[in-house]
Tab-separated table of C-alpha atoms in Angstrom:
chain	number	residue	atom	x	y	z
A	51	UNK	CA	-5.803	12.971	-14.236
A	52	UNK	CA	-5.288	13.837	-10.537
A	53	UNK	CA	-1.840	11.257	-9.132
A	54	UNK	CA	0.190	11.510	-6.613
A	55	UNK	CA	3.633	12.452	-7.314
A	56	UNK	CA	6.876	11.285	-5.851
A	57	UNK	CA	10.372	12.615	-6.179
A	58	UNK	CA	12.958	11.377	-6.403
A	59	UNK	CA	12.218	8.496	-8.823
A	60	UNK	CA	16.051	6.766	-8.100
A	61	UNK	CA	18.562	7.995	-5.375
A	62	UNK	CA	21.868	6.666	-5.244
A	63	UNK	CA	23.834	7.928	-1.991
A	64	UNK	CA	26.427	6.772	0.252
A	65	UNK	CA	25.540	5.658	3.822
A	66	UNK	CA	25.996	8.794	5.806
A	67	UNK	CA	24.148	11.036	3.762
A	68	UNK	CA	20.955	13.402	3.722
A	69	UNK	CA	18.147	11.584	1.802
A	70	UNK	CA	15.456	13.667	1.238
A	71	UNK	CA	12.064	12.168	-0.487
A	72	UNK	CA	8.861	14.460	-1.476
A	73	UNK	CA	5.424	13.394	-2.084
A	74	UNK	CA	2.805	15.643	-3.623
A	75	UNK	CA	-0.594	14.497	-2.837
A	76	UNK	CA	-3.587	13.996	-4.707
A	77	UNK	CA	-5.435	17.718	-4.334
A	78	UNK	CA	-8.664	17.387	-1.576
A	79	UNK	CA	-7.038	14.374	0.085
A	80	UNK	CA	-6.858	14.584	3.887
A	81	UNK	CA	-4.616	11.397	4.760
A	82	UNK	CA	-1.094	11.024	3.478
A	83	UNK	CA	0.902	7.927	4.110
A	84	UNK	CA	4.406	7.100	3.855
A	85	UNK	CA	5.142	3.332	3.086
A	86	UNK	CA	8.328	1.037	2.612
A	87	UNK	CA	8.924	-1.467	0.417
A	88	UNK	CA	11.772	-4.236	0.475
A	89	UNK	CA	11.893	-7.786	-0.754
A	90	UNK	CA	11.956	-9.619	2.318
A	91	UNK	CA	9.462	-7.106	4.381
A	92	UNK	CA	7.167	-6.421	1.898
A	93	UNK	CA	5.140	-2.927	2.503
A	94	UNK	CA	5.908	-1.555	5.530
A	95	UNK	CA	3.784	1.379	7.173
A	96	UNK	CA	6.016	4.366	8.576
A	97	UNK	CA	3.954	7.130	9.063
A	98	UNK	CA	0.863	8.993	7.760
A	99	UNK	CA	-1.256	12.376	8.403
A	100	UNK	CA	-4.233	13.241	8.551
A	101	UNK	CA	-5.117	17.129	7.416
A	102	UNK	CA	-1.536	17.686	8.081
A	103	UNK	CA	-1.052	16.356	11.305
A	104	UNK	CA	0.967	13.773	12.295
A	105	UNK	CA	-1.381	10.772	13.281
A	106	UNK	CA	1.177	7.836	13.628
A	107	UNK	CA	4.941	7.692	13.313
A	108	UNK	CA	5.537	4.258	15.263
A	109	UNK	CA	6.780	2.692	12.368
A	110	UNK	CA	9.501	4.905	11.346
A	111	UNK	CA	12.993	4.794	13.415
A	112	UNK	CA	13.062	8.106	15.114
A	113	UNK	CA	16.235	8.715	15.401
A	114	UNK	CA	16.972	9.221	11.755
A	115	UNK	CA	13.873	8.976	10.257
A	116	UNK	CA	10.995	12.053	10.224
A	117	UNK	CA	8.568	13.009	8.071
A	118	UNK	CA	6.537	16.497	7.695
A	119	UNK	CA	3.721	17.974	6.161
A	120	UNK	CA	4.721	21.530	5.298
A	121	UNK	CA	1.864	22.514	3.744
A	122	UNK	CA	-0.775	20.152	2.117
A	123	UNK	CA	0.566	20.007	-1.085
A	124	UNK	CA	3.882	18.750	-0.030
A	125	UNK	CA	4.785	15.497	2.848
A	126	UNK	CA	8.483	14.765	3.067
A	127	UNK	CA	10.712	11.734	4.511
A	128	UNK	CA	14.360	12.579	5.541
A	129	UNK	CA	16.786	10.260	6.216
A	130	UNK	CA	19.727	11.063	8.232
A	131	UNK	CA	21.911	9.393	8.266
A	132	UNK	CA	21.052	7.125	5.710
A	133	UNK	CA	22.565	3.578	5.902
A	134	UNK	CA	22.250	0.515	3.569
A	135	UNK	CA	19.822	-1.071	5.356
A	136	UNK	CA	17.299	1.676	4.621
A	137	UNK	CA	17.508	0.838	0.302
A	138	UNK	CA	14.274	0.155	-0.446
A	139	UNK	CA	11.198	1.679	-2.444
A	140	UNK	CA	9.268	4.408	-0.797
A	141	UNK	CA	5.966	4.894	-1.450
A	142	UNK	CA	3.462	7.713	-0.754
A	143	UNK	CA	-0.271	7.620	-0.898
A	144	UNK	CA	-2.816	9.941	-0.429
A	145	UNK	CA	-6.464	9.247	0.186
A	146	UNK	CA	-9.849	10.817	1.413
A	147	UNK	CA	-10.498	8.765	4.555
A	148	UNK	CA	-14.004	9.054	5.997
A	149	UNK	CA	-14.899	7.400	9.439
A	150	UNK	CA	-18.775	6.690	9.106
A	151	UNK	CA	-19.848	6.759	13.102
A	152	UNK	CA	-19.064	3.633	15.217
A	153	UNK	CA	-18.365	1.433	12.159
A	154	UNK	CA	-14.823	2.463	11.042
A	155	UNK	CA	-13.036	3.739	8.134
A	156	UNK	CA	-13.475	3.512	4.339
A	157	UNK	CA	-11.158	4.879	2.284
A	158	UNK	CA	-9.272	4.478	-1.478
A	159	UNK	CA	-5.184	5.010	-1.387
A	160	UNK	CA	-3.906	5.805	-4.108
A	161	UNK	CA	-0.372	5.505	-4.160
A	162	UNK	CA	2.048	7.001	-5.982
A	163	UNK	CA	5.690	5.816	-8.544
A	164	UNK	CA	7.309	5.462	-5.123
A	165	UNK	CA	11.331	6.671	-5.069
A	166	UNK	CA	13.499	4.122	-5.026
A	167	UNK	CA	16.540	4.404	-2.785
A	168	UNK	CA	19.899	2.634	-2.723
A	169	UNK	CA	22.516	3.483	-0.013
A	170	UNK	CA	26.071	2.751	-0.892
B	264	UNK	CA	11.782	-3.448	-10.194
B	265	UNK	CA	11.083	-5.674	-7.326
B	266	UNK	CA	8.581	-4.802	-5.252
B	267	UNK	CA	7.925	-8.337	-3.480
B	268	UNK	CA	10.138	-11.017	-1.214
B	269	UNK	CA	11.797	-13.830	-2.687
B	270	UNK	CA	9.325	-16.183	-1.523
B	271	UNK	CA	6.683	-14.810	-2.975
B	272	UNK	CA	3.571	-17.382	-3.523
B	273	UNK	CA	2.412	-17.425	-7.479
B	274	UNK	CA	-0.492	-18.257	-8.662
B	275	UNK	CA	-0.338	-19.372	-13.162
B	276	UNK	CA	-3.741	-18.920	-14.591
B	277	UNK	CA	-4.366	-19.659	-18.159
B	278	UNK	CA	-5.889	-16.882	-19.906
B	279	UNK	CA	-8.891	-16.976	-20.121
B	280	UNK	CA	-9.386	-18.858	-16.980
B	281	UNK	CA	-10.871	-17.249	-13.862
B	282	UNK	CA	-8.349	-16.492	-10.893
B	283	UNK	CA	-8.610	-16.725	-7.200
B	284	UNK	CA	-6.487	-15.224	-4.826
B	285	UNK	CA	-6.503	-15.676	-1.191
B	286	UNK	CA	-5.764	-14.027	1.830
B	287	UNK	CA	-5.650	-14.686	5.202
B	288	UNK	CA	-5.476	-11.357	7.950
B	289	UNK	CA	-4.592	-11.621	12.096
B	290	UNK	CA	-6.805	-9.271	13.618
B	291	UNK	CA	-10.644	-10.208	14.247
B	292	UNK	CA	-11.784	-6.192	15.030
B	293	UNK	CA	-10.128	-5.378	11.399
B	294	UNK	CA	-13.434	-3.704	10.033
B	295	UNK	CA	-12.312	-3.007	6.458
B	296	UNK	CA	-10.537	-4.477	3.616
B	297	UNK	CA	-9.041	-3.768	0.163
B	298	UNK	CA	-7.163	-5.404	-2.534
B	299	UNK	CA	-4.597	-4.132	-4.429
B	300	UNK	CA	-2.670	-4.613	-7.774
B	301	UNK	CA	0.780	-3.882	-7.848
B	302	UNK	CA	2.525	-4.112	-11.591
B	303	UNK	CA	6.502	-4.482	-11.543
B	304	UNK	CA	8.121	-0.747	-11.056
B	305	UNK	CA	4.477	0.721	-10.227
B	306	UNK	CA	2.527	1.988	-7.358
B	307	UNK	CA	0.058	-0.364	-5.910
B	308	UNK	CA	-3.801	0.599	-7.293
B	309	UNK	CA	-6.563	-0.077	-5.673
B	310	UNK	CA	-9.179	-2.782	-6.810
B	311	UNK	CA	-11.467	-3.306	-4.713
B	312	UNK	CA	-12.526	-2.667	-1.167
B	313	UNK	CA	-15.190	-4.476	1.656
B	314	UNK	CA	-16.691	-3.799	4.842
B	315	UNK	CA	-16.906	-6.173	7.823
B	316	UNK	CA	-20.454	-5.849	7.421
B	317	UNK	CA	-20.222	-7.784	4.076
B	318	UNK	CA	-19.294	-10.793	2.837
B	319	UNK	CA	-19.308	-10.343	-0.222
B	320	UNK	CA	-18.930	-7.156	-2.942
B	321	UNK	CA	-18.391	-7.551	-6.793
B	322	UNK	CA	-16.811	-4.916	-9.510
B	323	UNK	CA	-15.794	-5.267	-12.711
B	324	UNK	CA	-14.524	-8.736	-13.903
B	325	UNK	CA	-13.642	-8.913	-9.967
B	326	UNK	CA	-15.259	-10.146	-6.840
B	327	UNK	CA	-13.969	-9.828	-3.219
B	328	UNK	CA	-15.114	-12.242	-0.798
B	329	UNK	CA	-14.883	-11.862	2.613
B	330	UNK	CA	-15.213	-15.113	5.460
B	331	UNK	CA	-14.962	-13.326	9.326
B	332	UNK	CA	-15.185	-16.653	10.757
B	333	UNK	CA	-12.021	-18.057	9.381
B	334	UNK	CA	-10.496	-14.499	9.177
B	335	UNK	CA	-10.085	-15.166	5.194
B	336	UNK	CA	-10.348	-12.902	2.078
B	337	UNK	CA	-10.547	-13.886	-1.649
B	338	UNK	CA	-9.977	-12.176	-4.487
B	339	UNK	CA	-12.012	-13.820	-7.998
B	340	UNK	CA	-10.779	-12.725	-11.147
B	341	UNK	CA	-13.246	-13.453	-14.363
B	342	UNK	CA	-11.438	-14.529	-17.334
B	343	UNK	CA	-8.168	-13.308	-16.512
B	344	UNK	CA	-5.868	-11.425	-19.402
B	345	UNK	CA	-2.315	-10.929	-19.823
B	346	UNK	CA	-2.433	-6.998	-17.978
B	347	UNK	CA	-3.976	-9.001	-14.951
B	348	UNK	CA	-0.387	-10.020	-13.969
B	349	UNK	CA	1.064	-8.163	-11.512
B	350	UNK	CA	1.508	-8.615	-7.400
B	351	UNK	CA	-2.074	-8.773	-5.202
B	352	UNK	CA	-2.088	-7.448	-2.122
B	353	UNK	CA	-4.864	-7.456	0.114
B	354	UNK	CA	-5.142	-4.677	3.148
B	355	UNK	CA	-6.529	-4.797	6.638
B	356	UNK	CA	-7.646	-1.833	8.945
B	357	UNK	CA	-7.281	-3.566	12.113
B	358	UNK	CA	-8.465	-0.572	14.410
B	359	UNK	CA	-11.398	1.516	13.848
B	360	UNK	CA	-10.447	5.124	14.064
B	361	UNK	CA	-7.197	4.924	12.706
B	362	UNK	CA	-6.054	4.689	9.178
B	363	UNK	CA	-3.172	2.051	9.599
B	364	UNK	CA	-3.835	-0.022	6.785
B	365	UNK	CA	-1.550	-3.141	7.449
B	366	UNK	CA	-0.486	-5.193	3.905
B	367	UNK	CA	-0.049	-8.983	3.420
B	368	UNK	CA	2.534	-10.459	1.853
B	369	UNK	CA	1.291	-10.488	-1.604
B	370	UNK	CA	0.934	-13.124	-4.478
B	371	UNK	CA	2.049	-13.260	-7.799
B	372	UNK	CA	-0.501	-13.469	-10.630
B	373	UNK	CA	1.252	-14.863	-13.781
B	374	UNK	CA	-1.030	-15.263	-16.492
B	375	UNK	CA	-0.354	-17.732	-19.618
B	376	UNK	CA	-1.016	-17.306	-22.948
């Protein structure tokens, strides 16, 4: 049963600290995303790949937030520093995304447990 | 856990009862569209997708309709049952070419027995 995998499930950490998330995607998948999720923003896009590559970042505060795709069996988020404003749930979610010509994209996401962080 | 903001709109269906969920999305050139369930301390899973060039698409127990002039989206659920409760998001890709899937706000499903 092919999932996508997230660890950690829980982080606790104190604001000032490394936070370091993985995501294993689903195996054949070429787009990997990397979502928040808080109560009063709801799901929050920061960043996905396609075949590895970095497509979009915009929604990810650069100067303590990246993300990488190593190889294609691993995407990480680092924090650092981490502060309490960044608790939240992080999702990945992997997908095969097909563009059909002039008419867009289709595509399934399936998501993973997400890691849920909480900065002290 | 929570996965949703504290004003959160619900929807209570009586079992049994069919469910409709709506959804409104900004952008006019958004050409695709999926729902998704989200069940407290889970993932959200896909439901059910639609193109622009639809307006309507049905699956199991579930039908997505889809209303470009009014920029709308429903989600019908047949005879709804007690694992139908969860959080329903619906999805818009508002640029063709990209994959930026941008999520509502979500609404809470509570089904009674």
């Amino acid at each position: 049963d092919a999932r996508v995998t997230q660890t950690p499930r829980h982080k606790v950490t104190e604001m000032g600290q490394e936070v370091t998330m993985r995501c294993q995607p689903i195996l054949g998948h070429n787009t990997v995303f990397w979502y928040r999720q808080t109560m009063m923003q709801g799901l929050e896009l920061l960043a996905y790949f396609r075949n590895r590559a970095p497509l979009d970042d915009s929604g990810m505060p650069k100067d303590r937030f990246s993300a990488e795709m190593p190889d294609a069996t691993l995407a990480t988020l680092k924090i650092q520093p981490s502060e309490p404003r960044d608790s939240a749930v992080y999702f990945c979610a992997s997908g095969l995304v097909r563009t059909r010509g002039a008419r867009g994209n289709t595509g399934e996401l399936f998501f993973g447990e997400g890691s849920r962080l909480t900065v002290l | 856990g929570e996965s949703v903001g504290l004003h959160l709109p619900t929807l209570s269906v009586q079992e049994g009862d069919n469910s409709i969920i709506n959804c409104a999305y900004s952008n006019s050139a958004s050409d695709y569209f999926i729902w998704y369930k989200q069940e407290s301390g889970k993932g959200p899973q896909f439901i059910i997708d639609i193109r622009s060039n639809m307006d309507k698409r049905q699956g199991q127990r579930v039908t997505v309709l889809l209303n470009k002039t009014v920029k709308h989206l429903s989600l019908q659920i047949a005879a709804t049952q007690p694992g139908d409760s969860a959080v329903y998001f619906c999805a818009e890709n508002p640029s063709s070419g990209t994959y930026k899937y941008i999520f509502g706000t979500g609404t809470r499903l509570k089904v009674l027995a």
